Amino acid sequence: MKKSLLIAFILLIVMAGAAFAQGADPNNPHDLTPEQLAQAKEIQTELWCPICQGVRLDACEQKVCQQMRDMIDEMLKEGKSKDEIINEFVDQYGVVILGEPPKQGINLMAWLMPVLLVLVGLGFAFWMSKKWTQKKSAPAAAETPPQGPGAEPNADAVIDDDYLARVERELGEDL
Amino acid sequence: MSDFGYIVLLIAFLITIYGIVVSVLAARRNDPALAASGRNTIYVVSALILIATLAVVYMLAIDDFSNEYVASHSERALPMFYKIATLWGGQSGSLLFWSFLLAIYSSAMVASLWKKEPKRGPWLVATLLGVQLFFLIISLFASNPFNRLWVLADGNTIGAVFRPAGASLFIPADGTGLNPLLQNYWMVAHPVFLYLGYVGLSLPFAYATASLFSGELDDSWVKRVRIWNLLPWMFLTIGIILGSQWAYLELGWGGFWAWDPVENASLIPWLTATAFLHSIMIQEHRGMLKVWNMILAFLGFWLAIVGTFITRSGIIDSVHAFAISSIGPLFLAFIVVTFIGYLLLLWYRLPDLQSDAELDSLLSREAAFLYVNVLFVVAAFVTLFGTLFPIISEAVSNSKIAVNAPYFNKVDGPIFLGILLLMGIGPLLGWRRTSGEMLQKSLAVPVALALAVAGAVFIFVSRNWVPIVAWGLSALVLGTIIWEFYRGAAARHRSTGEGWLRALGNVMARNQRRYGGYLVHFGVVLMAFGMVGAVAFQHNLKISIPLNESVQLGGYTFTYTGLDQRKASNHDEVTATVVVTQGNRDVSTLKPSMNFYYSRSAKDMGPTTEVGLHTSVIEDVYVVLNGYENGGALAAFEIFVNPLMLWMWIGGLVMVFGSLFAMWPMKERVPRRVTARPPAPQPA
């Protein structure tokens, strides 16, 4: 695998030189078809610079990234699929170029932990609120809300008056 | 000057120890005279740290390259403005700057609270000085800004305070220069605000600790701590936004937030401080969540220290870099000691921290606050976990992984959407309980608005679920805010007969905290609107353009018309001219440039870029010059069209304005607690 990459790389330098001599299109130095160009761009946005932190391959100006972009073009011309290309890069540089933890082994933890934390957090909030409401004594729980059925015909006014009362009441509370 | 600064700092260190001892003794013996002596040490230490800080600034200003910090972070050709800003451009300088800000904050807080807090006061002083002691130890013994340069007998140069055996003083002809990426106005302001935020989070922690130590555990502390949390929170907010602004303008990648560890380190304590901002209201009004508030007051401070540790110790680059860093082990020790110490203290006081009230209903503002609190804290820990995960993975599996933006978008994104949802519903709920019909009535308008927006986005704009959900929820929050403003104004208009505008003004002025909070929420809505637009609908194109030729992107035509070179004081500037048109309309002439700095440190980094930017309420047109060939016959650009970006910055301004509105001292009011609902009209 590594050998084939190396060969591809050497080929690439040779061809790049040739292309330069012919004055090839700087925006398509490897003469890809429009579909291949689109595919190359898609692959570039899914890979990350192996040496810098948090820079996507398509945005990276490092030499190694420029070479990787050229290699993508070459491999597309060889007729390789997107998955094959990505796998070859992973073999070469490690999973670090995927930019996120792969969903297997210890790295699966990176994906399960947030879900677990959210569940624990919401569970905790639910448990707290349950505990609080249960502690409440029976008579208070039976307290009637201010808008009884009798107030309904004029619900609008009641709500606004209630709201004003609340605002005025809370003026002193500063919220 | 180096020695002078060092001695001043050493004296500050000794007086700090004295102040801590005296304050603890004063608190235990209940001795006001001793307590006053402890309090005075805060002022003395602050004055000394101010002098030490000015010493560094002076050395930077006069190019005193005998000082290691000046020699390795500044240079002669640097403009004076940046020379002074170099104080926070490197590690030891920024740690001294931290001490300096802590000194100012401590003095202000103690001066304003001393008379009100006879019992907590000495403990407050002791805790603040304890935090200060840690930073002074770092500055004196691990990362010293007063080191001088020496040439050893073997020809190597090192930085040290005292003359190493057989060494002679070394004064380089020029400094190595400030990192060019930092030579930008945003970058000068950004760390100042960020540190004002970080350092300020020590204040709620100190207040909480003082309450726990003194046993004064009534709710008065949450009332008084509010301003000392809101102020750092606002600074941290500004710092984070300025940091994004800098990343957007200076890094030339078209984005504003990369979820890199340094950014995360600022966001994580912001999230818990935001939670604290909300949960203190529950304790103020209902006397609930007392333990939780104690924990949040600690977390803000602790996570700021953890964040600094992560970003400054080198641990994030690799587990192995940690050993090289001189401050890493000290920070780690401080993190562990404060964590265990605070936990024990809290454990000891736990019996005194029982809730005064119970929750009446799940449909109440308390419940909404509780859930939103949990989501903020979960978001903080999820982000922390993701930031640290590469270290965990490397330690266990020995293979390097990266955790970049897509991961954080996937895990934090849904949590933020949950927070938006609660932002939409929470404010409509009353304290204690809200009846279903009342909620239905108040939710009608916001929900209708949310559905209308989500539907319109689906039909006219995009089938992508992110903008549909995020903009829909933003509309819900917006609807809630409008509804609340309307109801407040309407109620007052009806009862006092004032005109609508006047009624609105009066309701807002008499209720600063509530309406300030809504203004902040409105800012968040604008930011969410802009961010989602820029992320979901960005166009970009990386392309080389021959001179006087054009390319198209997002409905614009970009024509490259020339390349110029110019000399600035410490760098060469190569500027391309790109004419942007839309149909027949001239939009703008952009001048993206590449800067080639002369200094040694900058040459290793390669050139930096300044983007050419045209901004409007609809979208930003953003052009980066990445390179050129044959004297400019061909130039390489990266072009972005970022929709709605401006709204993100406007939203940030609104958030800051809202916090200022909530904080602005207008008139003192006596707070009242909602212990019981006023008698409700009983149906016959």
Coordinates of N, CA, C and O in Angstrom, one line a residue, chain B residues 190-282:
Chain B
H190 N -8.7 41.1 22.2 CA -9.3 39.8 22.5 C -8.8 39.2 23.8 O -9.5 38.9 24.7
P191 N -7.4 39.1 24.0 CA -7.0 38.5 25.3 C -7.3 39.3 26.5 O -7.6 38.8 27.6
V192 N -7.3 40.7 26.3 CA -7.6 41.5 27.5 C -9.0 41.1 28.0 O -9.2 40.9 29.2
F193 N -10.0 41.1 27.1 CA -11.4 40.8 27.5 C -11.5 39.3 28.0 O -12.2 39.0 29.0
L194 N -10.8 38.4 27.3 CA -10.8 37.0 27.7 C -10.3 36.9 29.2 O -10.9 36.2 30.0
Y195 N -9.2 37.5 29.4 CA -8.6 37.4 30.8 C -9.5 38.1 31.8 O -9.6 37.6 32.9
L196 N -10.1 39.2 31.4 CA -11.0 39.9 32.3 C -12.1 38.9 32.7 O -12.6 38.9 33.8
G197 N -12.5 38.1 31.7 CA -13.5 37.1 32.0 C -13.0 36.0 32.9 O -13.6 35.7 33.9
Y198 N -11.9 35.4 32.4 CA -11.3 34.3 33.1 C -11.0 34.6 34.6 O -11.4 33.9 35.5
V199 N -10.3 35.7 34.7 CA -9.8 36.1 36.1 C -11.0 36.4 36.9 O -11.1 36.1 38.1
G200 N -12.0 37.1 36.3 CA -13.2 37.5 37.1 C -14.0 36.4 37.6 O -14.7 36.5 38.6
L201 N -13.8 35.2 37.0 CA -14.6 34.0 37.5 C -14.0 33.6 38.9 O -14.7 32.8 39.5
S202 N -12.9 34.1 39.2 CA -12.3 33.8 40.6 C -13.2 34.4 41.7 O -13.2 34.0 42.8
L203 N -14.0 35.5 41.3 CA -14.7 36.3 42.3 C -15.9 35.5 42.9 O -16.0 35.4 44.1
P204 N -16.8 34.9 42.0 CA -17.9 34.1 42.5 C -17.3 32.9 43.3 O -17.8 32.6 44.4
F205 N -16.2 32.3 42.9 CA -15.6 31.2 43.6 C -15.1 31.7 45.0 O -15.4 31.0 46.0
A206 N -14.5 32.8 45.0 CA -14.0 33.3 46.3 C -15.2 33.6 47.3 O -15.1 33.3 48.5
Y207 N -16.2 34.2 46.7 CA -17.4 34.5 47.5 C -18.0 33.2 48.1 O -18.4 33.1 49.3
A208 N -18.2 32.2 47.2 CA -18.7 30.9 47.6 C -17.9 30.3 48.7 O -18.4 29.8 49.7
T209 N -16.6 30.3 48.5 CA -15.7 29.7 49.4 C -15.8 30.5 50.8 O -15.8 29.8 51.9
A210 N -15.8 31.8 50.7 CA -15.9 32.6 52.0 C -17.2 32.2 52.7 O -17.2 32.1 53.9
S211 N -18.3 32.0 52.0 CA -19.6 31.6 52.6 C -19.4 30.3 53.3 O -19.9 30.1 54.4
L212 N -18.8 29.4 52.6 CA -18.6 28.0 53.1 C -17.8 28.0 54.4 O -18.1 27.4 55.4
F213 N -16.6 28.7 54.3 CA -15.7 28.8 55.4 C -16.4 29.4 56.6 O -16.3 28.9 57.7
S214 N -17.0 30.6 56.4 CA -17.6 31.3 57.5 C -18.8 30.7 58.0 O -19.3 31.1 59.1
G215 N -19.5 29.9 57.3 CA -20.7 29.3 57.7 C -21.9 30.2 57.5 O -23.0 29.9 58.0
E216 N -21.7 31.4 56.9 CA -22.8 32.3 56.6 C -23.4 31.8 55.3 O -23.0 32.2 54.2
L217 N -24.4 30.9 55.4 CA -24.9 30.3 54.2 C -26.3 30.7 53.8 O -26.9 30.1 53.0
D218 N -26.7 31.9 54.3 CA -28.0 32.4 53.9 C -27.9 32.9 52.4 O -26.8 32.9 51.8
D219 N -29.0 33.3 51.8 CA -29.0 33.5 50.4 C -28.4 34.9 50.0 O -28.4 35.3 48.8
S220 N -28.0 35.7 51.0 CA -27.5 37.0 50.7 C -26.3 37.0 49.7 O -26.1 37.8 48.9
W221 N -25.5 35.9 49.8 CA -24.3 35.8 48.9 C -24.7 35.8 47.5 O -24.0 36.4 46.6
V222 N -25.7 35.0 47.1 CA -26.1 34.9 45.7 C -26.6 36.3 45.2 O -26.4 36.6 44.0
K223 N -27.2 37.0 46.0 CA -27.7 38.3 45.6 C -26.5 39.2 45.3 O -26.5 39.9 44.3
R224 N -25.5 39.2 46.2 CA -24.4 40.2 46.1 C -23.4 39.7 45.1 O -22.7 40.5 44.5
V225 N -23.4 38.4 44.8 CA -22.4 37.9 43.9 C -22.8 38.1 42.4 O -22.0 38.1 41.5
R226 N -24.1 38.4 42.3 CA -24.6 38.5 40.9 C -23.8 39.4 40.0 O -23.3 39.0 38.9
I227 N -23.5 40.6 40.5 CA -22.8 41.5 39.7 C -21.4 41.1 39.4 O -20.8 41.3 38.3
W228 N -20.8 40.3 40.4 CA -19.4 39.9 40.2 C -19.3 38.6 39.4 O -18.2 38.1 39.1
N229 N -20.5 38.1 39.0 CA -20.5 37.0 38.0 C -20.9 37.6 36.6 O -20.3 37.2 35.6
L230 N -21.8 38.5 36.6 CA -22.3 39.1 35.4 C -21.2 39.9 34.7 O -21.1 39.8 33.4
L231 N -20.4 40.6 35.4 CA -19.4 41.4 34.8 C -18.3 40.5 34.1 O -18.1 40.7 32.9
P232 N -17.7 39.6 34.8 CA -16.8 38.7 34.1 C -17.5 37.9 33.0 O -16.9 37.7 31.9
W233 N -18.7 37.5 33.2 CA -19.5 36.8 32.1 C -19.5 37.7 30.9 O -19.3 37.2 29.8
M234 N -19.8 39.0 31.1 CA -19.9 39.9 29.9 C -18.5 40.0 29.2 O -18.4 40.0 28.0
F235 N -17.5 40.2 30.0 CA -16.2 40.3 29.5 C -15.8 39.0 28.7 O -15.2 39.1 27.6
L236 N -16.1 37.9 29.3 CA -15.8 36.6 28.6 C -16.6 36.5 27.3 O -16.0 36.1 26.3
T237 N -17.8 36.9 27.3 CA -18.6 37.0 26.1 C -17.9 37.8 25.0 O -17.7 37.4 23.9
I238 N -17.5 39.0 25.4 CA -16.8 39.9 24.5 C -15.6 39.3 24.0 O -15.2 39.3 22.8
G239 N -14.8 38.7 24.9 CA -13.5 38.1 24.6 C -13.7 37.0 23.6 O -13.0 36.9 22.6
I240 N -14.7 36.1 23.8 CA -15.0 35.0 22.8 C -15.4 35.6 21.5 O -14.9 35.1 20.4
I241 N -16.2 36.6 21.5 CA -16.7 37.2 20.2 C -15.5 37.8 19.4 O -15.4 37.7 18.2
L242 N -14.7 38.6 20.2 CA -13.5 39.2 19.6 C -12.6 38.2 19.0 O -12.0 38.3 18.0
G243 N -12.5 37.0 19.7 CA -11.6 35.9 19.3 C -12.1 35.4 18.0 O -11.4 35.1 17.0
S244 N -13.5 35.2 17.8 CA -14.0 34.7 16.6 C -13.8 35.8 15.5 O -13.5 35.4 14.3
Q245 N -14.0 37.0 15.8 CA -13.8 38.1 14.9 C -12.3 38.0 14.3 O -12.1 38.1 13.1
W246 N -11.4 37.8 15.3 CA -10.0 37.7 14.9 C -9.8 36.5 14.0 O -9.1 36.6 12.9
A247 N -10.3 35.4 14.4 CA -10.1 34.2 13.6 C -10.7 34.4 12.2 O -10.1 33.9 11.2
Y248 N -11.8 35.1 12.1 CA -12.5 35.3 10.8 C -11.6 36.2 9.9 O -11.5 36.0 8.8
L249 N -11.1 37.3 10.5 CA -10.4 38.3 9.7 C -8.9 37.9 9.5 O -8.3 38.2 8.5
E250 N -8.3 37.2 10.4 CA -6.9 37.0 10.3 C -6.4 35.6 9.8 O -5.4 35.5 9.2
L251 N -7.2 34.6 10.2 CA -6.7 33.3 9.8 C -7.1 32.9 8.4 O -6.5 31.9 7.8
G252 N -8.0 33.6 7.8 CA -8.2 33.4 6.3 C -8.7 32.1 5.9 O -8.4 31.5 4.9
W253 N -9.6 31.5 6.8 CA -10.2 30.2 6.3 C -11.7 30.3 6.2 O -12.4 29.3 6.0
G254 N -12.2 31.5 6.3 CA -13.6 31.8 6.0 C -14.5 31.5 7.1 O -15.7 31.7 7.0
G255 N -14.0 30.9 8.2 CA -14.9 30.6 9.4 C -14.5 31.4 10.6 O -13.6 32.2 10.5
F256 N -15.3 31.2 11.6 CA -15.1 32.1 12.8 C -14.9 31.3 14.1 O -14.6 31.8 15.1
W257 N -15.1 29.9 14.0 CA -15.0 29.1 15.2 C -14.6 27.7 14.7 O -15.3 27.1 14.0
A258 N -13.4 27.3 15.2 CA -12.8 26.0 14.7 C -12.9 24.9 15.7 O -12.5 23.8 15.5
W259 N -13.4 25.2 16.9 CA -13.5 24.3 18.0 C -12.1 23.8 18.3 O -11.9 22.6 18.6
D260 N -11.1 24.7 18.2 CA -9.8 24.2 18.6 C -9.6 24.3 20.2 O -10.5 25.0 20.8
P261 N -8.7 23.7 20.8 CA -8.6 23.6 22.2 C -8.6 25.0 22.9 O -9.2 25.2 24.0
V262 N -7.9 26.0 22.2 CA -7.9 27.3 22.9 C -9.3 27.9 22.9 O -9.7 28.5 23.9
E263 N -10.0 27.8 21.8 CA -11.4 28.3 21.7 C -12.2 27.6 22.8 O -13.0 28.2 23.5
N264 N -12.1 26.3 22.8 CA -13.0 25.5 23.7 C -12.7 25.9 25.2 O -13.6 26.0 26.0
A265 N -11.4 26.2 25.4 CA -11.0 26.6 26.8 C -11.8 27.8 27.2 O -12.0 28.0 28.4
S266 N -12.1 28.7 26.3 CA -12.8 29.9 26.7 C -14.3 29.7 26.7 O -15.0 30.3 27.5
L267 N -14.8 28.7 25.9 CA -16.2 28.5 25.9 C -16.7 27.7 27.1 O -17.8 27.9 27.6
I268 N -15.9 26.7 27.6 CA -16.3 25.8 28.6 C -16.7 26.6 29.9 O -17.8 26.4 30.4
P269 N -15.8 27.5 30.4 CA -16.2 28.2 31.6 C -17.3 29.2 31.4 O -18.1 29.5 32.2
W270 N -17.4 29.7 30.1 CA -18.5 30.6 29.7 C -19.9 29.8 29.9 O -20.8 30.4 30.4
L271 N -19.9 28.5 29.5 CA -21.1 27.8 29.6 C -21.5 27.6 31.1 O -22.7 27.8 31.4
T272 N -20.6 27.3 32.0 CA -21.0 27.1 33.4 C -21.3 28.4 34.0 O -22.2 28.5 34.9
A273 N -20.6 29.5 33.6 CA -20.9 30.8 34.2 C -22.3 31.2 33.7 O -23.1 31.9 34.5
T274 N -22.7 30.9 32.5 CA -24.1 31.2 32.1 C -25.1 30.4 32.9 O -26.1 31.0 33.3
A275 N -24.8 29.2 33.2 CA -25.7 28.4 34.0 C -25.8 29.0 35.4 O -26.9 29.2 35.9
F276 N -24.7 29.5 35.9 CA -24.7 30.1 37.3 C -25.6 31.4 37.3 O -26.4 31.6 38.2
L277 N -25.4 32.2 36.2 CA -26.2 33.4 36.0 C -27.7 33.1 36.2 O -28.4 33.9 36.7
H278 N -28.1 32.0 35.6 CA -29.5 31.6 35.7 C -29.9 31.0 37.0 O -31.0 31.2 37.6
S279 N -29.0 30.1 37.5 CA -29.5 29.4 38.7 C -29.4 30.2 40.0 O -30.1 29.9 40.9
I280 N -28.6 31.3 40.0 CA -28.7 32.2 41.2 C -30.1 32.8 41.3 O -30.5 33.1 42.4
M281 N -30.8 33.0 40.2 CA -32.1 33.6 40.3 C -33.1 32.6 41.0 O -33.9 33.1 41.8
I282 N -32.9 31.3 40.8 CA -33.8 30.4 41.6 C -33.5 30.5 43.1 O -34.5 30.5 43.8

